[in-house]
Coordinates of C-alpha atoms in Angstrom, one line a residue:
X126 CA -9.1 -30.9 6.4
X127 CA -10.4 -32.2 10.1
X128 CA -11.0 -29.2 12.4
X129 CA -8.5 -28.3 14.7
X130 CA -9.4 -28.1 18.6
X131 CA -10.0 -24.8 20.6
X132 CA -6.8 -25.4 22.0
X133 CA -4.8 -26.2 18.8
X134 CA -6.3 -23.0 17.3
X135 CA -5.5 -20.9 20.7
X136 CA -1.9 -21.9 20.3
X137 CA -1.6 -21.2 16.8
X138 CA -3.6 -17.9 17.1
X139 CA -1.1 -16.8 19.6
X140 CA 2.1 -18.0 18.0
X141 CA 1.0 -16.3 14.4
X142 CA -1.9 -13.9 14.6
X143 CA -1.7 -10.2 15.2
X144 CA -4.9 -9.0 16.7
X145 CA -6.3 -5.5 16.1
X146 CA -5.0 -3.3 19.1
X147 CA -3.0 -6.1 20.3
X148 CA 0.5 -7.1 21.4
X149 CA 2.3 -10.2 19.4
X150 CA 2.7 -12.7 20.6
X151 CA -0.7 -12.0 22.3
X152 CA -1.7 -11.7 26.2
X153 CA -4.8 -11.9 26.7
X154 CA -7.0 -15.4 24.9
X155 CA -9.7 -14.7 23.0
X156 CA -12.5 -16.6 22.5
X157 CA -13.0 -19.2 19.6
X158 CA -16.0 -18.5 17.8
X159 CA -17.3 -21.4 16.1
X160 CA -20.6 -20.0 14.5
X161 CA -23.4 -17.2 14.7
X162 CA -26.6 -17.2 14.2
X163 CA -29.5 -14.2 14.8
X164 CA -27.5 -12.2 18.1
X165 CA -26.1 -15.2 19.1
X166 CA -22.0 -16.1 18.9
X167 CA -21.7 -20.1 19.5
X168 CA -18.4 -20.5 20.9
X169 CA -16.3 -23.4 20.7
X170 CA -15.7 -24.4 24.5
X171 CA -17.7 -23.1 27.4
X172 CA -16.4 -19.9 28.8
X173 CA -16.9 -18.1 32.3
X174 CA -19.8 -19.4 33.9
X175 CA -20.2 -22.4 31.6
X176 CA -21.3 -19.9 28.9
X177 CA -21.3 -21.5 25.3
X178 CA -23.6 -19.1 23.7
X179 CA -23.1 -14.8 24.0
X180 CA -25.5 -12.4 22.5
X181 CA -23.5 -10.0 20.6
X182 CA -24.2 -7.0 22.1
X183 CA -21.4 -4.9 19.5
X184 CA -22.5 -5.9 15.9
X185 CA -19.2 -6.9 15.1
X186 CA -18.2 -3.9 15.6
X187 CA -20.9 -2.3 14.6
X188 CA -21.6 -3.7 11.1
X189 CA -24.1 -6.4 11.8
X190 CA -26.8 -4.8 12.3
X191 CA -29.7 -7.6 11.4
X192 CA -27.9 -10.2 13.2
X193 CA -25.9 -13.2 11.7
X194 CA -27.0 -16.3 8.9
X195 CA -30.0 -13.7 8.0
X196 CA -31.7 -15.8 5.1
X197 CA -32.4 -12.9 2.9
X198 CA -28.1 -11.5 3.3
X199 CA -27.6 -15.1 3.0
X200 CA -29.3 -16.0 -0.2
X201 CA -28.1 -12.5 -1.8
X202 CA -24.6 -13.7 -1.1
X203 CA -25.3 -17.2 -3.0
X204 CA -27.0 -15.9 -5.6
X205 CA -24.2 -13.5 -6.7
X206 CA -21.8 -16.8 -6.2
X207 CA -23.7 -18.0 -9.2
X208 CA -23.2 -14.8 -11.0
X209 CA -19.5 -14.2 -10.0
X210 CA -17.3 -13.1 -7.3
X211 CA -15.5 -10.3 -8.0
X212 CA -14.5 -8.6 -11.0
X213 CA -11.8 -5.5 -11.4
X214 CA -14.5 -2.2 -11.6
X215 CA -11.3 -0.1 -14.5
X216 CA -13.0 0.1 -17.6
X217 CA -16.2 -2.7 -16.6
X218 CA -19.4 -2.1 -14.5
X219 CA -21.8 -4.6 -12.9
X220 CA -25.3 -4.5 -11.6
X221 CA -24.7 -5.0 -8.0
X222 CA -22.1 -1.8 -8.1
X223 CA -24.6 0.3 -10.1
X224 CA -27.9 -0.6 -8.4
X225 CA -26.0 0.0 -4.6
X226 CA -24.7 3.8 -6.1
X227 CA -27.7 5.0 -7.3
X228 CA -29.7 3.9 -4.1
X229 CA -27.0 5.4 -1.6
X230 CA -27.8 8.9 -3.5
X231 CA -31.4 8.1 -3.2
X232 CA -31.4 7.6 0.4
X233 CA -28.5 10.0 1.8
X234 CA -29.4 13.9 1.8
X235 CA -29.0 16.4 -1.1
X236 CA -26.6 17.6 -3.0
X237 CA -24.7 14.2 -2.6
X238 CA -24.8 12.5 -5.9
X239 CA -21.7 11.1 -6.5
X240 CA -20.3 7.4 -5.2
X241 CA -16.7 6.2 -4.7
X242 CA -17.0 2.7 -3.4
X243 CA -14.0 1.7 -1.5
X244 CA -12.7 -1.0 0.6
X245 CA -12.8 -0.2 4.1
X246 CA -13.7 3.0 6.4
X247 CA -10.8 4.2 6.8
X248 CA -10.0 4.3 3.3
X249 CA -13.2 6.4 2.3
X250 CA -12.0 8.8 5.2
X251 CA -8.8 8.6 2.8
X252 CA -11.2 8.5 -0.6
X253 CA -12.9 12.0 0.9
X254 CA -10.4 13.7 2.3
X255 CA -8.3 13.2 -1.3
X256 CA -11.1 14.4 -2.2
X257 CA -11.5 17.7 -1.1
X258 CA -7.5 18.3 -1.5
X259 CA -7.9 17.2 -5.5
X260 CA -10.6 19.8 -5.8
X261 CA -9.2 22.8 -4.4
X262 CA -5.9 21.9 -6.4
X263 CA -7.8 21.7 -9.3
X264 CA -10.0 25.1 -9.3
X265 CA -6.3 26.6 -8.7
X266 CA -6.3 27.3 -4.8
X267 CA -3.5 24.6 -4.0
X268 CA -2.6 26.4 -1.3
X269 CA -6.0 24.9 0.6
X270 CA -4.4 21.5 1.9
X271 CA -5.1 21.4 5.7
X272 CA -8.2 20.2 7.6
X273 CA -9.9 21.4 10.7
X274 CA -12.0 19.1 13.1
X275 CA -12.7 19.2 16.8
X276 CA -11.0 16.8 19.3
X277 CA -12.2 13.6 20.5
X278 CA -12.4 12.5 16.7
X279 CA -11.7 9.0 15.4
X280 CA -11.5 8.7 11.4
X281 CA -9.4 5.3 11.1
X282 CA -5.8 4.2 11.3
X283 CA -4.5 4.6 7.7
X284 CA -2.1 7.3 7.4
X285 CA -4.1 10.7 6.7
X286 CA -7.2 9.8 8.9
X287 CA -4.9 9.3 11.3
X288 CA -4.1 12.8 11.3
X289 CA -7.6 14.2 12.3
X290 CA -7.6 12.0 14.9
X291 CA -7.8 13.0 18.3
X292 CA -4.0 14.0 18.7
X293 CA -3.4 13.7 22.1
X294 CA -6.5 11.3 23.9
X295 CA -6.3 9.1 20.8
X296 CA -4.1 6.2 19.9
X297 CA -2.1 8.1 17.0
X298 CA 0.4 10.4 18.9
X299 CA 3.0 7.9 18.3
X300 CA 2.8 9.5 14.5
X301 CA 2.5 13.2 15.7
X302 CA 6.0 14.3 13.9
X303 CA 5.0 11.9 10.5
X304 CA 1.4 13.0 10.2
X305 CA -0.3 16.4 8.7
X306 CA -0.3 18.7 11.1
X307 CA -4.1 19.4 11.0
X308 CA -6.0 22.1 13.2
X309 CA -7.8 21.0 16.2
X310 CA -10.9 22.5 17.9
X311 CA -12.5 21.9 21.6
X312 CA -14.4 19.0 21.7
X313 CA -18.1 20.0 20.7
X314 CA -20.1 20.3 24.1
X315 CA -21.6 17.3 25.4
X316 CA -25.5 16.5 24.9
X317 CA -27.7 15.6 22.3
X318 CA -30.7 18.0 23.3
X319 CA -28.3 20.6 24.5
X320 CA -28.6 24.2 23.1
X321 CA -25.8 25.7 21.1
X322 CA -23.4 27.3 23.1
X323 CA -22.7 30.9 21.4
X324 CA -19.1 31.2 23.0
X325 CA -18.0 28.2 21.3
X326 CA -19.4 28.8 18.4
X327 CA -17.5 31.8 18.4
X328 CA -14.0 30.6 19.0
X329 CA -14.4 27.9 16.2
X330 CA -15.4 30.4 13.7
X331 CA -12.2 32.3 14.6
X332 CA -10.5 29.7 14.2
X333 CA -11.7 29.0 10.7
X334 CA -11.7 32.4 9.7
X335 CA -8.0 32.6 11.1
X336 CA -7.2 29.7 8.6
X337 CA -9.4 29.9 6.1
X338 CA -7.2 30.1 3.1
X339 CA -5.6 27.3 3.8
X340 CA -8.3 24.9 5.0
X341 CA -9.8 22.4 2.6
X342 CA -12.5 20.7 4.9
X343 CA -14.0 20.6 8.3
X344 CA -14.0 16.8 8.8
X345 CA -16.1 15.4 12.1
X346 CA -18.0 12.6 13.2
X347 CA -21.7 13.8 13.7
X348 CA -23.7 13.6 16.6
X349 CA -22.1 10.6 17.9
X350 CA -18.1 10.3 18.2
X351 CA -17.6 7.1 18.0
X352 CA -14.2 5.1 19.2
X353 CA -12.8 8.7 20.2
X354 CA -14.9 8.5 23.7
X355 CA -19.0 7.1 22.8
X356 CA -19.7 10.9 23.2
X357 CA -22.7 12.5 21.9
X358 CA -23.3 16.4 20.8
X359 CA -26.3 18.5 19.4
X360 CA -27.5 18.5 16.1
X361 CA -27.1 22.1 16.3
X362 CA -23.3 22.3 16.1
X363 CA -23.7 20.5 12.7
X364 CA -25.9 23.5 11.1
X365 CA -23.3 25.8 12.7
X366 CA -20.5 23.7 11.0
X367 CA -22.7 24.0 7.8
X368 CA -23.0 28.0 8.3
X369 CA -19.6 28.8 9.0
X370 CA -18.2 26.1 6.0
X371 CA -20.5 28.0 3.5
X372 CA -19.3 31.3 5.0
X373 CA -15.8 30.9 4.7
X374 CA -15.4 28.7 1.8
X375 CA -14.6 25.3 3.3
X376 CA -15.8 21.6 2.5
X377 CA -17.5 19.9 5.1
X378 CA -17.3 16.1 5.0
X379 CA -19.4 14.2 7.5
X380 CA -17.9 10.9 8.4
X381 CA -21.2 8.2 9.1
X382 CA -18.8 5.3 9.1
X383 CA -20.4 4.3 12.6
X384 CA -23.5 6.6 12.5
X385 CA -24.8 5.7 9.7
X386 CA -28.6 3.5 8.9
X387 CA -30.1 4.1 11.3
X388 CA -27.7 3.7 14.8
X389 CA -28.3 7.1 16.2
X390 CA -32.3 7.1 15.7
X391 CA -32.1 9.0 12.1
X392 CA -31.2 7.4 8.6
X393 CA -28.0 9.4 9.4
X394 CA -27.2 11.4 11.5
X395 CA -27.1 14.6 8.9
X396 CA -30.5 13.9 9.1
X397 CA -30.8 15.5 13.0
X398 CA -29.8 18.3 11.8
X399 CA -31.4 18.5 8.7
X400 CA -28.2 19.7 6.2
X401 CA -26.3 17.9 4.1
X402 CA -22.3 17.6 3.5
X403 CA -20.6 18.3 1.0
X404 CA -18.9 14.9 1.7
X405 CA -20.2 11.7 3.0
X406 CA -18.4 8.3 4.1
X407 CA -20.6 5.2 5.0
X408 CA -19.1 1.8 6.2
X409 CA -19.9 -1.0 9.1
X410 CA -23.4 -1.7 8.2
X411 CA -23.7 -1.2 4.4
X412 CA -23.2 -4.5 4.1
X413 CA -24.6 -6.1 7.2
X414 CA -21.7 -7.2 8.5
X415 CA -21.6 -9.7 5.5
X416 CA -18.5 -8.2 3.8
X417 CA -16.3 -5.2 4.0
X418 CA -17.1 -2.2 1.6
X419 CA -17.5 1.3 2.5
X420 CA -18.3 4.7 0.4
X421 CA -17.4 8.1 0.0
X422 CA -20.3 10.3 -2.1
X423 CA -19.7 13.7 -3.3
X424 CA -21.7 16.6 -4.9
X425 CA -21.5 17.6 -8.4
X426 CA -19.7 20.3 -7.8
X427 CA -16.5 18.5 -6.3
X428 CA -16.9 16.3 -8.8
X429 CA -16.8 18.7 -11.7
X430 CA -13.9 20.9 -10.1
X431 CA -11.8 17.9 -10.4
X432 CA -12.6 16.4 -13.6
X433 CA -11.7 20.3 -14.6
X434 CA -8.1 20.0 -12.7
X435 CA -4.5 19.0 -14.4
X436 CA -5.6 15.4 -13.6
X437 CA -9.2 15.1 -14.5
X438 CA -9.4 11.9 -12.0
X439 CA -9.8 11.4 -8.8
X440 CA -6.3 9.7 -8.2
X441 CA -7.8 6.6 -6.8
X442 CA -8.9 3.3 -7.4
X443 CA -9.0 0.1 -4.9
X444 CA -7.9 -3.6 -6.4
X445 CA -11.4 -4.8 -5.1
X446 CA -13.5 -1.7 -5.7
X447 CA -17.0 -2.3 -6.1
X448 CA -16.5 -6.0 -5.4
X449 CA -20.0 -8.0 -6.8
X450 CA -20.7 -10.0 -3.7
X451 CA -20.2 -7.0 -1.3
X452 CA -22.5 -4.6 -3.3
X453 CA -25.0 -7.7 -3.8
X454 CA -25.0 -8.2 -0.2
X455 CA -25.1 -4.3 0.3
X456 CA -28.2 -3.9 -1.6
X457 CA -30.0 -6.9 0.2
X458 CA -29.4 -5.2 3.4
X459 CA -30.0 -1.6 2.8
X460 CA -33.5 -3.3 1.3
X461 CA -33.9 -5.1 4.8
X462 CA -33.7 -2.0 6.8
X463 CA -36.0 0.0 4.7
X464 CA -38.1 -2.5 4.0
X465 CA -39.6 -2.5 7.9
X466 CA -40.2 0.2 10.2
X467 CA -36.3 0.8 11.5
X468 CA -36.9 3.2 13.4
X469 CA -39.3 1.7 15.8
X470 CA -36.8 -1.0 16.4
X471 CA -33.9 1.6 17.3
X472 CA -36.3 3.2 19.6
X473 CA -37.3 -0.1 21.1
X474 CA -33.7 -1.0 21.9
X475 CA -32.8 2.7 23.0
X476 CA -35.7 2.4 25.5
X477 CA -34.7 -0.8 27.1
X478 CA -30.8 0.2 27.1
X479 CA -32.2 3.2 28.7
X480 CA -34.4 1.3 31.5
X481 CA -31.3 -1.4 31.7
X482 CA -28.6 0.8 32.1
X483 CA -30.1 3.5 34.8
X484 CA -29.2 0.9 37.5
X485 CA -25.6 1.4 36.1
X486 CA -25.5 5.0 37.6
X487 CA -25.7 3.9 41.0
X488 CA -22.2 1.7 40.7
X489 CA -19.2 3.2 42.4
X490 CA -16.8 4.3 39.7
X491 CA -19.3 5.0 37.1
X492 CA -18.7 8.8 36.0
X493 CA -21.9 9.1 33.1
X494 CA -24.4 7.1 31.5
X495 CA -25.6 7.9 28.5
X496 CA -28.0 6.3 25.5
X497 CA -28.7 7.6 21.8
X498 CA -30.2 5.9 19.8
X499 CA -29.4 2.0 19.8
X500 CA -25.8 2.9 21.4
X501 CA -25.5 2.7 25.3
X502 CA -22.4 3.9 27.1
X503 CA -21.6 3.6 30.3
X504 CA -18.2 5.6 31.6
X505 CA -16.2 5.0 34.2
X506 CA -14.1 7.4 36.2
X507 CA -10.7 5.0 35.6
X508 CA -9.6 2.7 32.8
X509 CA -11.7 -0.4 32.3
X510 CA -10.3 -4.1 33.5
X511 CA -10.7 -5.1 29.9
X512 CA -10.1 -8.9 31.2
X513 CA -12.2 -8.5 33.9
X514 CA -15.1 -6.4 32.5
X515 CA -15.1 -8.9 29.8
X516 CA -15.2 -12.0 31.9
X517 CA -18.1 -10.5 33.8
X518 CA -20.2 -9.8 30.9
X519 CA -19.9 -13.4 29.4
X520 CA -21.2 -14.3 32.9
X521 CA -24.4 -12.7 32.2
X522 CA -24.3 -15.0 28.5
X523 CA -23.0 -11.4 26.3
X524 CA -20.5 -10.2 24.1
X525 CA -19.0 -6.8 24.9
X526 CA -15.8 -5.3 23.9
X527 CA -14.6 -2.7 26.6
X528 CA -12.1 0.2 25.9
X529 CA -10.2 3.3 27.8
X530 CA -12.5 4.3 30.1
X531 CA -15.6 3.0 28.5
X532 CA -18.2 -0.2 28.2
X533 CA -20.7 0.7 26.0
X534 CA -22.9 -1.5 23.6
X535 CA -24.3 -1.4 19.7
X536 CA -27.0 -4.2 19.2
X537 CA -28.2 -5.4 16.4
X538 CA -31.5 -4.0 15.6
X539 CA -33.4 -7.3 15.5
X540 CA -31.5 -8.2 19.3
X541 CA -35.3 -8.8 21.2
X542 CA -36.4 -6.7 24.0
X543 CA -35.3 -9.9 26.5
X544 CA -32.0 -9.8 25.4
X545 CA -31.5 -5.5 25.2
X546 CA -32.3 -6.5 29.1
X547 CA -29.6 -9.3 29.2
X548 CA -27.0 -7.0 27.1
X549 CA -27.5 -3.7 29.8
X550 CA -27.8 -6.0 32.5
X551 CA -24.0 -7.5 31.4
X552 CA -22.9 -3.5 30.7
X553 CA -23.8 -3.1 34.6
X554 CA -21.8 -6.0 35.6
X555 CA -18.9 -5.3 33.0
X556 CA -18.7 -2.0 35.0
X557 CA -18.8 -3.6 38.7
X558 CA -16.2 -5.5 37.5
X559 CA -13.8 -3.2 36.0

């Protein structure tokens, strides 16, 4: 079939195609990608400032984390073509699969040694959360079905993440009378290198102990809360989450859908804190941004307390679980990123969002700015000008995707130190502009 023009594919995209967080028919255009290639987004007609080429300053969402058309994620994708797409994972296994569970327990912190590979985050927020409900049912304390987590949260938009999500600030409030009615603590306080603050320490363990015999889990994001609000707390409410959950009986699942390889300066961010889960759910960059595929890992004792239960299974199981090209692709990346000194490379990128950004402070209407790891934020004190912001970052020849009150950025890690300038320099006029 010929290619259709920009503007044949702007009409049809608006007459047919639901964007995510969007209105349909649509109102705002969005730009026609036409291909990517290392940071770069090549667009099909010029756009604000004659701009044909952005540098993605939001890895797709996060996910992309070594850039786009990488030759190594590119032959891993081909060479599993030759191999075979997909097959169903009920009763058959395949390398790929095998090779990317066994090096997700290598690599994540202990106890976890268990992997349910799922389609998307949201549904391993769904996988873990199941769960932790499935266990608790099965060792014969059924009556252990709610979930505790602070506000401010963000877990996905299928139905029971939904209901740890942030139930007033977030977008989910629409669902407040379908939803689980969940228990919500105070936001954690704000700061990476903040000290524990004893008081609210306090109040969430008398919240917990309050509820403790019927609370399954403690479910937050850690260190970083991601599309929530970009705000960051201490590793030290983490160990407290870990005291108080071993104290009183509860799970604790960590959800590293966004934090995870790498993007907050540790492998994950359990890893600031130095304690492990007794859940885990990885997305975004497992595979690169190649292909969508997420996980939720386990200890052996979860595991064991539900293959003990009525129904010895853990009720779940995804049409394209374990999918052959996503797990080939998976493996090629997670060897990429461990394969070179990471690490440096965040640090790089968090030192020049750092430099880039502090000019940002100085902008009337800018409330914080704030950088961890390869993340920068920059919040204003009123709702961004999405169209606006937007327009004024592709100016500067970047990518950024404003939201609420907030323009932030999440490189890839191979984005060069010119371009971390370009990408805060864009952030700063995003927030002139909006």
């Amino acid at each position: 079939m010929p290619p259709l023009s920009a503007d044949t594919l702007i009409a049809l995209d608006r007459a047919h195609v639901w964007h995510p967080y969007g209105p349909m028919p649509g109102t705002v255009t969005p730009y026609v990608v036409e291909s990517a290639s290392g940071v770069r987004l090549r667009l099909a007609e010029p756009v604000a400032g004659g701009q044909r080429e952005l540098v993605d300053g939001m890895s797709s969402w996060w996910a992309a984390i070594h850039g786009y058309r990488h030759p190594v994620l590119d032959e891993a994708v081909r060479e599993q073509l030759g191999r075979m797409s997909h097959v169903m994972f009920g009763g058959l296994t395949h390398e790929p699969a095998v090779r990317l569970a066994a090096r997700l327990v290598e690599i994540t912190p202990e106890p976890l040694r268990h992997v349910f590979l799922a389609d998307s985050g949201s549904v391993a927020v769904e996988v873990a959360m199941k769960m932790c409900l499935q266990y608790w049912q099965s060792i014969g304390r059924p009556q252990k079905r709610r979930l505790l987590t602070w506000r401010g949260g963000y877990h996905g938009d299928t139905f029971h993440p939904m209901s740890v999500c942030d139930p007033d600030g977030g977008m989910h409030h629409l669902w407040g009378g379908v939803l689980p009615g969940q228990l919500f603590a105070p936001e954690p306080p704000a700061g990476f290198d903040a000290p524990l603050d004893p008081e609210y320490a306090s109040q969430f363990e008398e919240l917990m102990e309050r509820h403790a015999d019927e609370l399954a889990a403690v479910i937050v994001e850690p260190v970083v809360q991601g599309a929530g609000g970009m705000r960051f707390h201490s590793p030290a409410y983490l160990r407290m989450l870990r005291e108080l959950c071993d104290r009183h009986g509860v799970l604790l699942v960590f959800d590293e859908i966004a934090t995870g390889f790498g993007r907050s300066g540790a492998l994950f961010a359990a890893d600031h804190a130095g304690i492990s889960p007794d859940v885990m759910c990885l997305g975004k960059a497992l595979t690169g941004g190649y292909l969508t595929l997420a996980a939720a890992l386990c200890t052996s004792e979860i595991a064991d307390g539900i293959s003990r239960g009525e129904m010895p299974v853990l009720a779940h199981g995804p049409t394209f679980m374990g999918n052959p090209l996503a797990c080939a692709v998976a493996n090629a990346s997670l060897d990429l990123l461990l394969g070179q000194d990471w690490a440096v490379e965040v640090k790089r990128i968090s030192s020049g969002l750092s430099a880039g950004l502090s000019a940002a402070s100085e902008v009337p209407g800018v409330r914080d700015v704030r950088v961890q790891g390869a993340i920068g934020v920059v919040q204003l004190d009123h709702p961004v000008d999405v169209p606006a912001a937007t327009e004024a970052a592709a100016r500067e020849g970047v990518w950024l995707r404003p939201f609420r009150d907030l323009i932030y950025t999440m490189p890839p890690y191979v984005t060069g130190d010119e371009d971390v300038a370009r990408i805060a320099a864009a952030v700063t006029a995003a927030a002139v502009a909006g």
